[in-house]
Amino acid sequence: MNAGESQRAPWIVGVSGASGTPYAAAVLRALLGAGEAVDLVVSRASRLTLLDETGISFRDAHWQDDLREWLARGADGKPGTFDVDISGVRYWSAGDLAAGPSSGSYPAKGMLIVPASTACVAGVALGLSKDLLQRAASVTLKERRPLVVAVRETPLNGQTLRHLVALDDAGASVVPASPAFYAGATHIQDLVDFVGGRVLDAAGVGHGLYRRWKGELGGGTDQ
């Protein structure tokens, strides 16, 4: 291990099976654009969602090509919308429970789960660690590192609400994937970027994904 590798402290990004893979893409692009290192965990269920929402098959053996194609795609499905350098990404298979992020001694800044399904929320809240995504989230909590959970489901039943309260009590930030309109959205990508930006706000990562509120009514229409 060289000196640069030993100093690497990534953000772990977990993608669960909930609808909303464009949210994950927005967060990943912004992290990489900010010069942050990223460790990526894509759950088995999320591969089905990604295929359904984008037509992209995410494969372990070809993850770099598949990730590059995914992050280049806009929220409207148009390919080649973004040019993204993925050299800062390390990929871990969701079934690899011996991976770096499964241990508290592995250096990481924190973890973002985007989107987070209700099954993922339950697994993390209950400490099930059934796959690397859930295990990495449990490690993040026990090490008192930032954990942001971007839950994407509606309506929410009482059981899920209790799980979200448990995560909040454990120190996680719960960020519902709820787009806002005051920022002057004119395209679906603007709404997706707003949610991605709020996820990064909760993690304390700087970005320029959306127009911030400045206390002036009508500011969002001043384009």
C-alpha atoms as one frame of an Amber mdcrd trajectory, in Angstrom:
protein
   0.000   0.000   0.000   1.444   3.363  -1.018   1.245   6.568   1.024  -1.610
   8.016  -1.041  -3.676   4.858  -0.625  -3.152   4.783   3.137  -4.527   8.324
   3.449  -7.651   7.650   1.400 -10.834   8.271   3.422 -13.892   7.781   1.217
 -17.573   8.416   1.557 -19.373   5.083   1.360 -22.403   5.292  -0.921 -24.954
   2.505  -0.613 -27.656   2.111  -3.257 -30.639   0.022  -2.145 -33.566  -1.330
  -4.135 -35.965   1.601  -3.796 -37.001   3.558  -6.861 -34.797   6.606  -7.307
 -31.516   5.575  -8.906 -31.195   9.087 -10.450 -30.842  10.413  -6.881 -27.870
   8.108  -6.323 -26.326   9.197  -9.617 -26.651  12.874  -8.660 -24.965  12.266
  -5.306 -22.158  10.237  -6.862 -21.472  12.851  -9.538 -21.390  15.643  -6.952
 -19.059  13.753  -4.603 -16.640  12.997  -7.421 -16.925  16.560  -8.710 -15.967
  17.803  -5.245 -12.839  15.640  -5.308 -14.150  13.161  -2.744 -13.182   9.498
  -2.812 -16.143   7.109  -2.991 -16.655   3.492  -1.986 -19.722   2.166  -3.788
 -22.017  -0.664  -2.683 -24.907  -1.579  -4.976 -27.417  -4.000  -3.457 -28.791
  -6.922  -5.423 -32.300  -5.459  -5.365 -31.047  -2.104  -6.642 -29.662  -3.763
  -9.763 -33.217  -4.686 -10.731 -34.367  -1.119 -10.090 -31.463   0.293 -12.068
 -32.255  -1.988 -14.980 -35.919  -0.993 -14.864 -35.266   2.751 -14.558 -32.315
   3.091 -16.938 -31.969  -0.129 -18.938 -28.444  -0.569 -17.525 -27.334  -3.960
 -16.201 -24.893  -3.397 -13.338 -22.358  -6.235 -13.319 -19.549  -6.898 -10.846
 -17.117  -7.888 -13.579 -17.881  -4.788 -15.642 -18.781  -2.300 -12.927 -16.585
   0.491 -14.279 -18.202   0.474 -17.719 -21.684   0.150 -16.213 -21.094   2.899
 -13.647 -19.685   5.234 -16.268 -22.755   4.683 -18.459 -25.103   5.180 -15.493
 -23.542   8.422 -14.260 -23.439   9.844 -17.793 -27.204   9.454 -18.095 -29.521
  12.338 -17.182 -32.587  11.988 -14.988 -34.696  12.062 -18.157 -32.899   8.944
 -19.389 -30.853  10.716 -22.037 -27.417   9.074 -22.393 -24.225  11.121 -22.589
 -25.649  14.033 -20.585 -22.755  14.162 -18.116 -19.012  13.576 -18.416 -17.834
  11.955 -15.187 -14.385  10.806 -14.043 -14.914   7.671 -11.938 -11.255   7.154
 -11.042 -12.057   8.073  -7.427 -14.499   5.159  -7.027 -13.787   1.821  -5.409
 -16.514  -0.776  -5.846 -17.403  -3.507  -3.353 -19.830  -6.329  -4.071 -22.857
  -6.327  -1.775 -22.202  -9.948  -0.897 -18.609  -9.319   0.202 -18.872  -9.211
   3.989 -15.068  -9.238   4.244 -14.838  -5.940   2.320 -13.116  -2.904   3.773
 -16.285  -1.034   4.840 -17.385  -4.028   6.954 -14.803  -3.067   9.600 -14.653
  -0.056  11.865 -10.892   0.140  11.368 -11.405   0.875   7.672 -11.026   4.648
   7.186 -14.184   6.353   5.956 -15.749   9.790   6.355 -19.261   8.418   6.639
 -21.993   6.776   4.605 -24.872   7.880   2.406 -27.690   5.462   1.562 -29.499
   6.824  -1.471 -32.149   5.808  -2.196 -33.004   3.843   0.944 -35.826   1.322
   0.716 -38.010   0.518   3.712 -36.429  -2.950   3.822 -32.992  -1.339   3.997
 -34.186   1.076   6.685 -35.515  -1.831   8.740 -32.331  -3.854   8.324 -30.096
  -0.990   9.457 -32.387   0.001  12.328 -32.476  -3.581  13.594 -28.764  -4.196
  13.013 -29.349  -7.203  10.750 -26.228  -6.735   8.571 -27.609  -9.138   5.977
 -25.319  -7.704   3.274 -22.404  -5.298   2.977 -24.675  -2.277   2.630 -26.380
  -2.942   5.956 -23.130  -3.976   7.636 -21.358  -0.809   6.496 -24.244   1.278
   7.833 -24.057  -0.483  11.199 -20.310   0.133  11.319 -20.865   3.791  10.467
 -23.270   4.160  13.384 -21.087   2.346  15.903 -18.063   4.412  14.913 -20.143
   7.613  15.311 -19.556   8.651  11.708 -22.186  10.527   9.691 -24.908   8.298
   8.247 -27.457   9.835   5.889 -30.493   7.774   4.959 -32.463   9.085   1.967
 -35.668   7.108   2.388 -37.811   6.816  -0.749 -41.270   5.448  -0.076 -44.838
   6.705   0.228 -46.983   6.347   2.227 -44.945   5.414   5.283 -46.504   2.979
   7.735 -46.040   2.995  11.479 -43.398   0.286  11.474 -41.178   2.169   9.038
 -41.704   5.408  10.956 -40.544   3.683  14.134 -37.480   2.379  12.314 -36.686
   5.892  11.097 -37.029   7.256  14.632 -34.648   4.528  15.818 -32.117   5.599
  13.190 -32.490   9.231  14.234 -31.967   8.233  17.869 -28.827   6.338  16.825
 -27.380   9.478  15.231 -28.329   9.073  11.577 -29.778  11.885   9.475 -33.054
  10.893   7.809 -33.537  12.773   4.530 -36.787  11.904   2.730 -36.452  12.052
  -1.047 -38.815  15.022  -1.265 -38.048  17.532  -4.040 -38.832  21.216  -3.423
 -39.889  23.775  -6.000 -38.709  27.121  -4.580 -35.338  26.697  -6.279 -36.887
  27.332  -9.687 -36.901  23.822 -11.118 -37.538  23.745 -14.864 -36.416  20.167
 -15.565 -36.647  16.777 -13.878 -32.888  16.935 -13.309 -33.381  20.044 -11.154
 -35.753  18.137  -8.850 -33.395  15.181  -8.648 -30.426  17.457  -7.933 -32.328
  19.172  -5.131 -32.733  15.872  -3.297 -29.125  14.932  -3.994 -28.024  18.304
  -2.690 -29.978  17.931   0.530 -28.360  14.531   1.086 -24.938  16.153   0.711
 -25.982  19.043   2.965 -26.767  16.539   5.709 -23.295  15.023   5.239 -21.573
  18.417   5.242 -20.250  18.086   1.685 -20.124  21.259  -0.412 -21.863  21.271
  -3.787 -23.681  23.464  -6.279 -26.588  21.192  -7.127 -29.425  23.608  -6.391
 -30.291  27.267  -5.842 -30.417  27.990  -2.109 -33.131  29.981  -0.385 -32.014
  33.566   0.231 -35.099  34.933   1.969 -36.487  36.602  -1.153 -39.918  35.617
  -2.440 -39.895  34.829  -6.144 -36.151  34.201  -6.193 -36.650  30.820  -7.788
 -38.205  32.389 -10.875 -35.256  34.713 -11.449 -33.396  32.608 -13.997
